[in-house]
CSV table of C-alpha atoms in Angstrom, one decimal:
chain,number,residue,atom,x,y,z
A,545,MET,CA,61.9,120.3,136.2
A,546,ARG,CA,58.3,120.7,137.2
A,547,HIS,CA,56.9,121.0,133.7
A,548,HIS,CA,57.6,117.4,132.6
A,549,LEU,CA,54.7,116.0,134.6
A,550,ILE,CA,53.6,113.3,132.1
A,551,LEU,CA,57.2,112.3,131.5
A,552,ARG,CA,57.9,111.8,135.1
A,553,VAL,CA,54.8,109.8,135.9
A,554,ILE,CA,55.3,107.5,132.9
A,555,THR,CA,58.9,107.0,133.8
A,556,LYS,CA,58.0,106.0,137.3
A,557,LEU,CA,55.6,103.4,135.8
A,558,LEU,CA,58.1,102.2,133.3
A,559,ILE,CA,61.1,101.7,135.5
A,560,GLY,CA,59.6,98.9,137.4
A,561,SER,CA,58.7,96.9,134.3
A,562,ILE,CA,62.1,97.7,132.7
A,563,MET,CA,63.9,96.2,135.7
A,564,LEU,CA,61.6,93.2,135.8
A,565,PHE,CA,62.2,92.6,132.1
A,566,ALA,CA,66.0,92.9,132.7
A,567,LEU,CA,65.7,90.2,135.4
A,568,TYR,CA,63.6,88.0,133.1
A,569,VAL,CA,66.2,88.4,130.3
A,570,GLN,CA,68.9,87.6,132.8
A,571,PHE,CA,67.6,84.4,134.3
A,572,HIS,CA,65.6,83.2,131.3
A,573,GLY,CA,68.5,83.6,129.0
A,574,ASP,CA,69.0,79.8,128.6
A,575,TYR,CA,65.5,79.4,127.2
A,576,SER,CA,64.8,82.5,125.2
A,577,PRO,CA,66.9,85.1,123.5
A,578,GLY,CA,68.8,87.1,126.1
A,579,GLY,CA,71.6,86.7,128.6
A,580,GLY,CA,73.9,88.6,130.8
A,581,PHE,CA,75.0,91.2,128.2
A,582,GLN,CA,71.5,92.3,127.2
A,583,ALA,CA,70.1,92.1,130.8
A,584,GLY,CA,73.0,94.3,132.0
A,585,VAL,CA,72.3,96.9,129.3
A,586,ILE,CA,68.6,96.9,130.0
A,587,MET,CA,69.1,97.2,133.8
A,588,ALA,CA,71.5,100.1,133.2
A,589,VAL,CA,68.9,101.8,131.0
A,590,ALA,CA,66.5,101.7,133.9
A,591,PHE,CA,68.9,103.7,136.0
A,592,ILE,CA,69.9,106.0,133.1
A,593,ILE,CA,66.2,106.8,132.4
A,594,TYR,CA,65.8,107.7,136.0
A,595,GLY,CA,68.8,110.0,135.9
A,596,VAL,CA,67.7,111.6,132.6
A,597,VAL,CA,64.1,112.4,133.6
A,598,PHE,CA,64.7,113.3,137.3
A,599,SER,CA,68.2,114.4,138.0
A,600,LEU,CA,71.7,112.9,138.4
A,601,ASP,CA,71.5,113.6,142.1
A,602,GLU,CA,68.3,111.6,142.5
A,603,ALA,CA,69.8,108.7,140.6
A,604,GLN,CA,72.9,108.8,142.6
A,605,ARG,CA,70.9,108.7,145.8
A,606,VAL,CA,69.3,105.5,144.7
A,607,LEU,CA,72.5,104.0,143.4
A,608,PRO,CA,75.6,105.8,144.7
A,609,PRO,CA,78.7,105.8,142.5
A,610,TRP,CA,80.8,103.7,144.8
A,611,VAL,CA,78.2,100.9,144.7
A,612,VAL,CA,78.3,101.0,140.9
A,613,HIS,CA,82.1,100.9,140.8
A,614,LYS,CA,82.1,97.9,143.2
A,615,MET,CA,79.4,96.2,140.9
A,616,ALA,CA,81.6,96.5,137.9
A,617,ALA,CA,84.4,94.7,139.7
A,618,LEU,CA,82.2,92.2,141.4
A,619,GLY,CA,80.8,90.8,138.1
A,620,VAL,CA,84.2,89.9,136.8
A,621,LEU,CA,85.0,88.4,140.2
A,622,ILE,CA,81.9,86.2,140.1
A,623,TYR,CA,82.9,85.0,136.6
A,624,ALA,CA,86.5,84.3,137.5
A,625,ALA,CA,85.5,82.8,140.9
A,626,THR,CA,83.3,80.3,139.1
A,627,GLY,CA,86.3,79.2,137.0
A,628,VAL,CA,88.7,79.1,140.0
A,629,TYR,CA,86.1,77.1,142.0
A,630,SER,CA,86.0,74.4,139.4
A,631,LEU,CA,89.8,74.4,139.4
A,632,PHE,CA,89.9,73.7,143.1
A,633,VAL,CA,87.3,70.9,142.9
A,634,GLY,CA,89.5,69.2,140.4
A,635,TYR,CA,88.2,70.0,137.0
A,636,GLY,CA,89.4,72.4,134.3
A,637,PHE,CA,89.0,76.1,134.5
A,638,LEU,CA,85.4,77.0,133.9
A,639,ASP,CA,84.4,73.3,133.6
A,640,TYR,CA,80.9,73.5,134.9
A,641,THR,CA,80.7,69.8,135.6
A,642,ALA,CA,82.4,70.7,138.9
A,643,LEU,CA,79.3,72.4,140.2
A,644,SER,CA,77.3,69.2,140.1
A,645,PRO,CA,79.5,66.2,139.4
A,646,ASP,CA,76.7,63.7,139.5
A,647,TYR,CA,74.6,65.5,136.9
A,648,PRO,CA,76.8,67.2,134.4
A,649,GLU,CA,73.8,68.8,132.7
A,650,LYS,CA,72.7,70.5,135.9
A,651,GLY,CA,76.2,71.6,136.5
A,652,GLN,CA,76.2,73.3,133.1
A,653,HIS,CA,72.9,75.0,134.0
A,654,TYR,CA,74.3,76.4,137.2
A,655,GLY,CA,77.5,77.4,135.6
A,656,ILE,CA,75.8,79.3,132.8
A,657,LEU,CA,73.5,81.0,135.3
A,658,LEU,CA,76.4,82.1,137.5
A,659,VAL,CA,78.6,83.3,134.6
A,660,GLU,CA,75.7,85.2,133.0
A,661,LEU,CA,75.0,86.8,136.4
A,662,GLY,CA,78.6,87.9,136.5
A,663,VAL,CA,78.4,89.3,133.0
A,664,GLY,CA,75.2,91.1,133.8
A,665,VAL,CA,76.4,92.7,137.0
A,666,THR,CA,79.6,93.9,135.2
A,667,VAL,CA,77.8,95.4,132.2
A,668,THR,CA,75.2,97.2,134.4
A,669,GLY,CA,78.0,98.5,136.6
A,670,VAL,CA,80.1,99.7,133.7
A,671,MET,CA,77.3,101.3,131.7
A,672,VAL,CA,76.0,103.2,134.7
A,673,THR,CA,79.5,104.2,135.6
A,674,ILE,CA,80.0,105.6,132.2
A,675,TYR,CA,76.7,107.5,132.3
A,676,TYR,CA,77.6,109.0,135.7
A,677,ALA,CA,81.0,110.0,134.5
A,678,PHE,CA,79.6,111.8,131.5
A,679,THR,CA,76.8,113.6,133.2
A,680,SER,CA,78.6,114.6,136.4
A,681,ARG,CA,80.6,117.1,134.3
A,682,THR,CA,79.1,120.5,134.1
A,683,PRO,CA,77.8,121.0,130.6
A,684,ILE,CA,79.0,124.1,128.8
A,685,MET,CA,75.7,125.0,127.4
A,686,ASP,CA,72.3,125.3,129.1
A,687,ASP,CA,69.1,123.5,128.2
A,688,GLU,CA,67.9,126.4,126.1
A,689,ALA,CA,70.7,126.0,123.6
A,690,TRP,CA,69.2,122.8,122.3
B,1414,MET,CA,80.2,89.8,76.4
B,1415,GLN,CA,78.7,87.1,78.6
B,1416,ALA,CA,75.3,87.4,80.1
B,1417,ILE,CA,75.1,88.5,83.8
B,1418,ASP,CA,74.9,85.5,86.1
B,1419,TRP,CA,71.8,86.5,88.1
B,1420,GLU,CA,72.1,83.8,90.7
B,1421,PHE,CA,75.6,84.9,91.5
B,1422,VAL,CA,74.6,88.6,91.8
B,1423,VAL,CA,71.6,87.8,94.1
B,1424,GLY,CA,73.8,85.5,96.1
B,1425,HIS,CA,76.4,88.2,96.7
B,1426,ILE,CA,74.4,91.4,96.8
B,1427,ASN,CA,74.2,91.3,100.6
B,1428,TYR,CA,78.0,91.4,100.9
B,1429,TRP,CA,78.1,94.3,98.5
B,1430,LEU,CA,75.5,96.2,100.4
B,1431,PHE,CA,77.4,95.8,103.6
B,1432,ILE,CA,80.6,96.8,101.9
B,1433,VAL,CA,78.8,100.0,100.7
B,1434,LEU,CA,77.8,100.7,104.3
B,1435,MET,CA,81.3,100.0,105.6
B,1436,MET,CA,82.7,102.4,103.0
B,1437,THR,CA,80.2,105.1,104.0
B,1438,GLY,CA,81.4,104.8,107.6
B,1439,PHE,CA,85.0,104.7,106.4
B,1440,TYR,CA,84.5,107.9,104.4
B,1441,ILE,CA,83.0,109.7,107.4
B,1442,VAL,CA,86.1,108.7,109.5
B,1443,VAL,CA,88.6,109.8,106.8
B,1444,ALA,CA,86.9,112.9,105.4
B,1445,LYS,CA,85.2,114.6,108.3
B,1446,GLY,CA,87.1,116.8,110.7
B,1447,ASN,CA,84.7,116.6,113.6
B,1448,LEU,CA,85.7,114.0,116.2
B,1449,VAL,CA,82.1,113.1,117.2
B,1450,LYS,CA,81.3,112.6,113.6
B,1451,LYS,CA,84.3,110.3,113.3
B,1452,ILE,CA,83.0,108.2,116.1
B,1453,VAL,CA,79.6,107.9,114.5
B,1454,GLY,CA,81.3,106.8,111.3
B,1455,LEU,CA,83.3,104.2,113.2
B,1456,ASN,CA,80.0,102.9,114.6
B,1457,ILE,CA,78.5,102.6,111.2
B,1458,PHE,CA,81.5,100.8,109.9
B,1459,GLN,CA,81.4,98.5,113.0
B,1460,THR,CA,77.7,97.7,112.5
B,1461,ALA,CA,78.2,96.9,108.9
B,1462,VAL,CA,80.9,94.4,109.8
B,1463,PHE,CA,78.6,92.8,112.4
B,1464,MET,CA,75.9,92.4,109.7
B,1465,LEU,CA,78.4,90.9,107.3
B,1466,TYR,CA,79.3,88.3,109.9
B,1467,ILE,CA,75.7,87.5,110.7
B,1468,SER,CA,74.8,87.2,107.0
B,1469,ILE,CA,77.6,84.7,106.6
B,1470,GLY,CA,76.0,82.6,109.3
B,1471,LYS,CA,72.6,82.6,107.7
B,1472,VAL,CA,71.3,79.4,106.2
B,1473,THR,CA,68.4,79.5,103.7
B,1474,GLY,CA,65.3,78.1,105.3
B,1475,GLY,CA,67.0,78.1,108.7
B,1476,THR,CA,65.5,79.4,111.9
B,1477,ALA,CA,66.9,81.1,115.0
B,1478,PRO,CA,69.2,78.8,116.9
B,1479,ILE,CA,66.9,78.0,119.8
B,1480,PHE,CA,65.8,74.5,120.5
B,1481,PRO,CA,62.2,73.7,121.6
B,1482,LEU,CA,61.8,73.8,125.4
B,1483,ASP,CA,61.4,70.0,125.8
B,1484,MET,CA,64.7,69.5,123.9
B,1485,ASN,CA,63.2,67.1,121.4
B,1486,VAL,CA,65.1,68.4,118.4
B,1487,ASP,CA,63.4,67.7,115.1
B,1488,PRO,CA,66.3,66.7,112.7
B,1489,ALA,CA,64.4,68.2,109.8
B,1490,VAL,CA,64.6,71.8,111.2
B,1491,VAL,CA,67.6,73.7,109.9
B,1492,TYR,CA,69.2,76.2,112.3
B,1493,SER,CA,71.3,79.1,111.4
B,1494,ASN,CA,74.9,79.1,112.5
B,1495,PRO,CA,75.0,80.3,116.1
B,1496,LEU,CA,78.7,80.9,116.2
B,1497,PRO,CA,78.8,84.3,114.5
B,1498,HIS,CA,75.9,85.3,116.7
B,1499,VAL,CA,77.9,84.6,119.8
B,1500,LEU,CA,80.9,86.5,118.5
B,1501,ILE,CA,79.0,89.5,117.4
B,1502,LEU,CA,76.9,89.6,120.6
B,1503,THR,CA,79.9,90.2,122.7
B,1504,ALA,CA,81.5,92.5,120.1
B,1505,ILE,CA,78.5,94.9,120.3
B,1506,VAL,CA,78.8,95.3,124.0
B,1507,VAL,CA,82.6,95.7,123.8
B,1508,GLY,CA,81.9,98.1,120.9
B,1509,ILE,CA,79.8,100.4,123.0
B,1510,ALA,CA,82.3,100.3,125.8
B,1511,THR,CA,85.1,101.4,123.5
B,1512,THR,CA,82.9,104.0,121.9
B,1513,SER,CA,82.2,105.5,125.2
B,1514,LEU,CA,86.0,105.5,125.9
B,1515,GLY,CA,86.4,107.5,122.6
B,1516,LEU,CA,83.7,109.9,123.6
B,1517,ALA,CA,85.4,110.4,126.9
B,1518,LEU,CA,88.6,111.2,125.1
B,1519,ILE,CA,86.7,113.8,123.0
B,1520,VAL,CA,85.4,115.4,126.1
B,1521,ARG,CA,88.9,115.7,127.5
B,1522,ILE,CA,90.2,117.1,124.2
B,1523,ARG,CA,87.4,119.7,124.2
B,1524,GLU,CA,88.5,120.7,127.7
B,1525,GLU,CA,92.2,121.0,126.8
B,1526,TYR,CA,91.9,122.6,123.4
B,1527,GLY,CA,88.5,124.2,123.4
B,1528,THR,CA,87.5,122.6,120.1
B,1529,ILE,CA,86.6,119.2,118.6
B,1530,GLU,CA,87.6,119.9,115.0
B,1531,GLU,CA,90.7,118.1,113.9
B,1532,ASP,CA,92.1,121.1,111.9
B,1533,GLU,CA,91.9,123.5,114.7
B,1534,ILE,CA,93.5,121.0,117.1
B,1535,LEU,CA,96.4,120.6,114.6
B,1536,LYS,CA,96.8,124.4,114.4
B,1537,ILE,CA,96.9,124.8,118.2
B,1538,GLU,CA,99.4,121.9,118.4
B,1539,LYS,CA,101.7,123.6,115.8
B,1540,GLU,CA,101.6,126.9,117.7
B,1541,MET,CA,102.4,125.1,120.9
B,1542,ALA,CA,105.4,123.4,119.2
B,1543,LEU,CA,106.6,126.7,117.8
B,1544,GLN,CA,106.4,128.3,121.3
B,1545,ASP,CA,108.4,125.4,122.7
B,1546,VAL,CA,111.1,125.8,120.1
B,1547,ARG,CA,111.2,129.6,120.8
B,1548,GLN,CA,111.5,129.1,124.5
B,1549,HIS,CA,114.1,126.5,124.0
B,1550,SER,CA,116.2,128.7,121.7
B,1551,GLU,CA,116.0,131.6,124.2
B,1552,VAL,CA,117.3,129.4,126.9
B,1553,ILE,CA,120.2,128.2,124.7
B,1554,GLY,CA,120.8,131.8,123.6
B,1555,GLU,CA,121.1,133.0,127.3
B,1556,ARG,CA,123.7,130.3,127.9
B,1557,GLY,CA,125.7,131.3,124.8
C,1467,MET,CA,67.1,102.5,104.1
C,1468,LEU,CA,70.3,101.7,106.0
C,1469,VAL,CA,72.3,103.2,103.2
C,1470,ALA,CA,70.0,106.3,103.1
C,1471,THR,CA,70.5,106.8,106.9
C,1472,ALA,CA,74.3,106.5,106.6
C,1473,LEU,CA,74.3,109.0,103.7
C,1474,ALA,CA,72.2,111.4,105.8
C,1475,VAL,CA,74.9,111.2,108.5
C,1476,VAL,CA,77.5,112.2,105.9
C,1477,ARG,CA,75.4,115.1,104.7
C,1478,THR,CA,74.2,116.7,107.9
C,1479,GLN,CA,76.1,119.3,109.8
C,1480,SER,CA,74.1,119.2,112.9
C,1481,LEU,CA,75.7,116.9,115.4
C,1482,PHE,CA,72.4,116.5,117.2
C,1483,ALA,CA,70.8,115.1,114.1
C,1484,THR,CA,73.8,112.8,113.7
C,1485,ALA,CA,73.3,111.3,117.1
C,1486,MET,CA,69.6,110.7,116.4
C,1487,LEU,CA,70.4,109.3,112.9
C,1488,SER,CA,72.9,106.8,114.4
C,1489,GLY,CA,70.1,105.7,116.8
C,1490,VAL,CA,67.8,105.2,113.8
C,1491,PHE,CA,70.6,103.3,112.0
C,1492,SER,CA,71.0,101.0,115.0
C,1493,LEU,CA,67.2,100.2,115.1
C,1494,LEU,CA,67.1,99.5,111.4
C,1495,SER,CA,70.1,97.2,111.6
C,1496,ALA,CA,68.4,95.4,114.5
C,1497,LEU,CA,65.5,94.7,112.2
C,1498,LEU,CA,67.8,93.4,109.6
C,1499,LEU,CA,69.4,91.1,112.2
C,1500,VAL,CA,66.1,89.6,113.1
C,1501,VAL,CA,65.5,88.8,109.5
C,1502,LEU,CA,68.9,87.1,109.5
C,1503,ASP,CA,67.8,84.8,112.4
C,1504,ALA,CA,70.1,86.5,114.9
C,1505,VAL,CA,67.5,87.4,117.6
C,1506,ASP,CA,70.0,87.6,120.4
C,1507,VAL,CA,72.2,90.0,118.5
C,1508,ALA,CA,69.3,92.1,117.3
C,1509,PHE,CA,68.2,92.4,121.0
C,1510,THR,CA,71.6,93.6,122.0
C,1511,GLU,CA,71.9,96.0,119.1
C,1512,ALA,CA,68.5,97.6,119.8
C,1513,ALA,CA,69.2,98.0,123.5
C,1514,VAL,CA,72.8,99.2,123.1
C,1515,GLY,CA,72.7,101.1,119.8
C,1516,ALA,CA,69.4,102.9,120.2
C,1517,GLY,CA,69.4,103.2,123.9
C,1518,ILE,CA,72.8,103.7,125.6
C,1519,SER,CA,74.9,105.0,122.7
C,1520,THR,CA,72.4,107.8,121.9
C,1521,VAL,CA,72.3,108.9,125.5
C,1522,LEU,CA,76.1,108.9,125.6
C,1523,MET,CA,76.4,110.9,122.3
C,1524,LEU,CA,74.0,113.5,123.6
C,1525,GLY,CA,76.0,113.6,126.9
C,1526,THR,CA,79.1,114.3,124.9
C,1527,LEU,CA,77.4,116.9,122.7
C,1528,ALA,CA,76.3,118.7,125.9
C,1529,LEU,CA,79.9,118.8,127.0
C,1530,THR,CA,81.3,119.9,123.6
C,1531,ARG,CA,79.2,121.6,120.9
C,1532,ARG,CA,76.3,121.1,118.6
C,1533,PHE,CA,77.5,121.9,115.1
C,1534,GLU,CA,80.4,120.8,113.0
C,1535,SER,CA,82.3,123.4,111.1
C,1536,ALA,CA,82.3,123.2,107.3
C,1537,PRO,CA,85.0,120.9,105.9
C,1538,SER,CA,88.1,122.8,105.0
C,1539,HIS,CA,89.7,120.5,102.5
C,1540,SER,CA,88.3,118.8,99.4
C,1541,PRO,CA,86.8,115.4,99.8
C,1542,ALA,CA,88.5,114.1,96.6
C,1543,ILE,CA,91.3,112.2,98.2
C,1544,PRO,CA,89.3,110.5,100.9
C,1545,LEU,CA,86.7,109.5,98.3
C,1546,PHE,CA,89.4,108.0,96.1
C,1547,VAL,CA,90.8,106.0,99.1
C,1548,VAL,CA,87.3,104.8,100.0
C,1549,LEU,CA,86.4,103.8,96.5
C,1550,VAL,CA,89.7,101.8,96.0
C,1551,THR,CA,89.2,100.0,99.4
C,1552,GLY,CA,85.6,99.3,98.5
C,1553,ALA,CA,86.5,97.9,95.1
C,1554,THR,CA,89.1,95.7,96.7
C,1555,LEU,CA,86.7,94.3,99.2
C,1556,ILE,CA,84.1,93.7,96.5
C,1557,TYR,CA,86.7,91.8,94.5
C,1558,GLY,CA,87.3,89.8,97.6
C,1559,THR,CA,83.7,88.8,97.9
C,1560,LEU,CA,83.6,87.3,94.4
C,1561,ASP,CA,85.1,84.1,95.8
C,1562,MET,CA,82.6,83.8,98.6
C,1563,PRO,CA,79.8,81.3,98.7
C,1564,ASN,CA,76.3,82.3,97.9
C,1565,PHE,CA,74.2,83.9,100.6
C,1566,GLY,CA,72.4,81.3,102.7
C,1567,SER,CA,74.3,78.4,101.2
C,1568,ALA,CA,74.3,75.5,103.7
C,1569,THR,CA,77.6,74.1,102.4
C,1570,ALA,CA,79.6,77.2,102.9
C,1571,PRO,CA,82.9,76.7,104.8
C,1572,ALA,CA,81.6,78.7,107.7
C,1573,GLN,CA,78.6,76.3,108.2
C,1574,VAL,CA,80.4,73.0,108.0
C,1575,HIS,CA,83.3,73.4,110.4
C,1576,VAL,CA,82.5,73.7,114.1
C,1577,ALA,CA,78.9,75.0,114.1
C,1578,PRO,CA,77.2,71.6,113.4
C,1579,GLU,CA,79.2,70.1,116.2
C,1580,TYR,CA,78.0,72.7,118.6
C,1581,LEU,CA,74.5,72.2,117.5
C,1582,GLU,CA,74.7,68.5,117.9
C,1583,ARG,CA,76.6,68.3,121.1
C,1584,SER,CA,74.9,71.0,123.1
C,1585,VAL,CA,71.6,69.0,123.0
C,1586,HIS,CA,72.8,66.3,125.4
C,1587,GLU,CA,75.9,67.9,126.9
C,1588,ILE,CA,74.4,71.2,128.1
C,1589,GLY,CA,70.7,70.9,127.7
C,1590,VAL,CA,70.0,74.6,127.3
C,1591,PRO,CA,67.5,75.4,124.6
C,1592,ASN,CA,69.2,78.7,123.6
C,1593,ILE,CA,72.3,77.5,121.7
C,1594,VAL,CA,73.7,81.0,121.6
C,1595,THR,CA,73.8,81.1,125.4
C,1596,ALA,CA,75.2,77.6,125.6
C,1597,ILE,CA,78.1,78.5,123.3
C,1598,LEU,CA,78.6,81.9,124.9
C,1599,ALA,CA,78.9,80.8,128.5
C,1600,SER,CA,80.1,77.2,128.2
C,1601,TYR,CA,82.0,76.3,125.0
C,1602,ARG,CA,83.5,79.8,124.7
C,1603,GLY,CA,83.5,80.7,128.4
C,1604,PHE,CA,87.1,81.9,128.2
C,1605,ASP,CA,86.2,84.4,125.4
C,1606,THR,CA,83.4,85.7,127.4
C,1607,LEU,CA,85.5,86.1,130.5
C,1608,GLY,CA,87.9,88.1,128.3
C,1609,GLU,CA,85.1,90.3,126.9
C,1610,THR,CA,83.8,91.0,130.3
C,1611,ALA,CA,87.2,92.1,131.4
C,1612,VAL,CA,87.4,94.4,128.3
C,1613,VAL,CA,84.1,96.0,129.2
C,1614,PHE,CA,85.4,96.4,132.8
C,1615,THR,CA,88.6,98.0,131.6
C,1616,ALA,CA,86.8,100.4,129.3
C,1617,GLY,CA,84.7,101.5,132.3
C,1618,ILE,CA,87.9,102.1,134.3
C,1619,GLY,CA,89.3,104.1,131.4
C,1620,VAL,CA,86.3,106.3,131.2
C,1621,LEU,CA,86.4,106.9,134.9
C,1622,LEU,CA,90.1,107.8,134.8
C,1623,LEU,CA,89.6,110.2,131.9
C,1624,LEU,CA,86.5,111.9,133.2
C,1625,SER,CA,86.5,111.9,137.0
C,1626,GLY,CA,89.7,110.5,138.4
C,1627,LEU,CA,92.1,113.0,136.9
C,1628,ARG,CA,90.1,116.0,138.0
C,1629,ARG,CA,89.9,114.7,141.6
C,1630,ARG,CA,93.6,114.0,141.7
C,1631,ARG,CA,94.4,117.5,140.4
C,1632,ARG,CA,92.1,119.1,142.9
C,1633,ASN,CA,93.9,117.1,145.7
C,1634,LYS,CA,97.2,118.3,144.3
C,1635,ARG,CA,96.1,121.9,144.4
C,1636,GLU,CA,95.0,121.5,148.0
C,1637,ASP,CA,98.3,120.1,148.9
C,1638,VAL,CA,100.1,123.1,147.4
């Protein structure tokens, strides 16, 4: 893999900004286009690019598969826990007023942020999981066949 | 013969375009034997349906459904219908998840049958069924 | 251009070209979605369709093969089926309201209510996010669960089974 020098340097430069952009999309989703789904996909793309340009082993050293699997489950849990929390406090399931009863609007903000975080974490986890699953199989043809 | 109602045609041509796209995808799914190609056809069909939905939500002169930051909404501004956007947004991500599931199935099929062409898979299946019947009849024949 | 790309997918025999063309198709449709005011959706489509699905297609091709074999039966019957379905659908659109009409049934039902209420109830500028996470929070929870389930499915198909089989062999 030594011959793709430019590709490797540019990728290293890009990954940081891709991740930053993903976080911006994630937490700025209430103000501008974006949200958990897009942020999750973009975050996953950062890892996938790293895996494509370097190697699967390198990517899995940064983000081991078991972490990714836990992430996928954790996101759904964050989402559901938000709903269950509001149930326990005495409101309806996923009624975000529960998060800040005195200021319902703030509660909505917190709720949306939490829920979008859950979505983002799940989507990242699942996309990276799928990528790992596909690439960890040994391909039947070598690079020259392309 | 009555004259063509141009307003009607222009007002509906977007639906027809998406239907043409949908049918192209559908044709690929039905006519092509290659499983990867079928998945791509399904994707085209899916995207066409998404665009049909979004185009239903479009209002002439409308803008993207995002309020100004200070939340002072000008009542004169028309916003497009945000509901289809929400539905399609989630549908796209679910779509890629199911597509990857389909691709995973194709990989497994390739490993079991050694091919991803529908016809060849059917042929192999038929031979396997024939062998089963033969074995079965031999067992019964031994008993008799 | 979208139609041209789709037709190119029909014509080409190289699966590699098919994967690339489907990426092009996604980008073009993202452009169209921006024109239709759906910036959030266009964003997703560009990231998902052009990014992840192309990578996944290529991953699959590396595991399977690059070219499709020539079709073995005539395309007459599928073509007939497709044309009939298309004609039916077009007949169905004849009753639909004009493109961009503000009085269409789709615009007058719940959408204005969301637009009005989200200003003071939720206070989030991006209405799409407000509806997605708040008014339709249940839906989104379900969709997240579906994505999660699909991930589990892929894992089971591609890595879980193999591991279990290997374990079995070791047991024997």
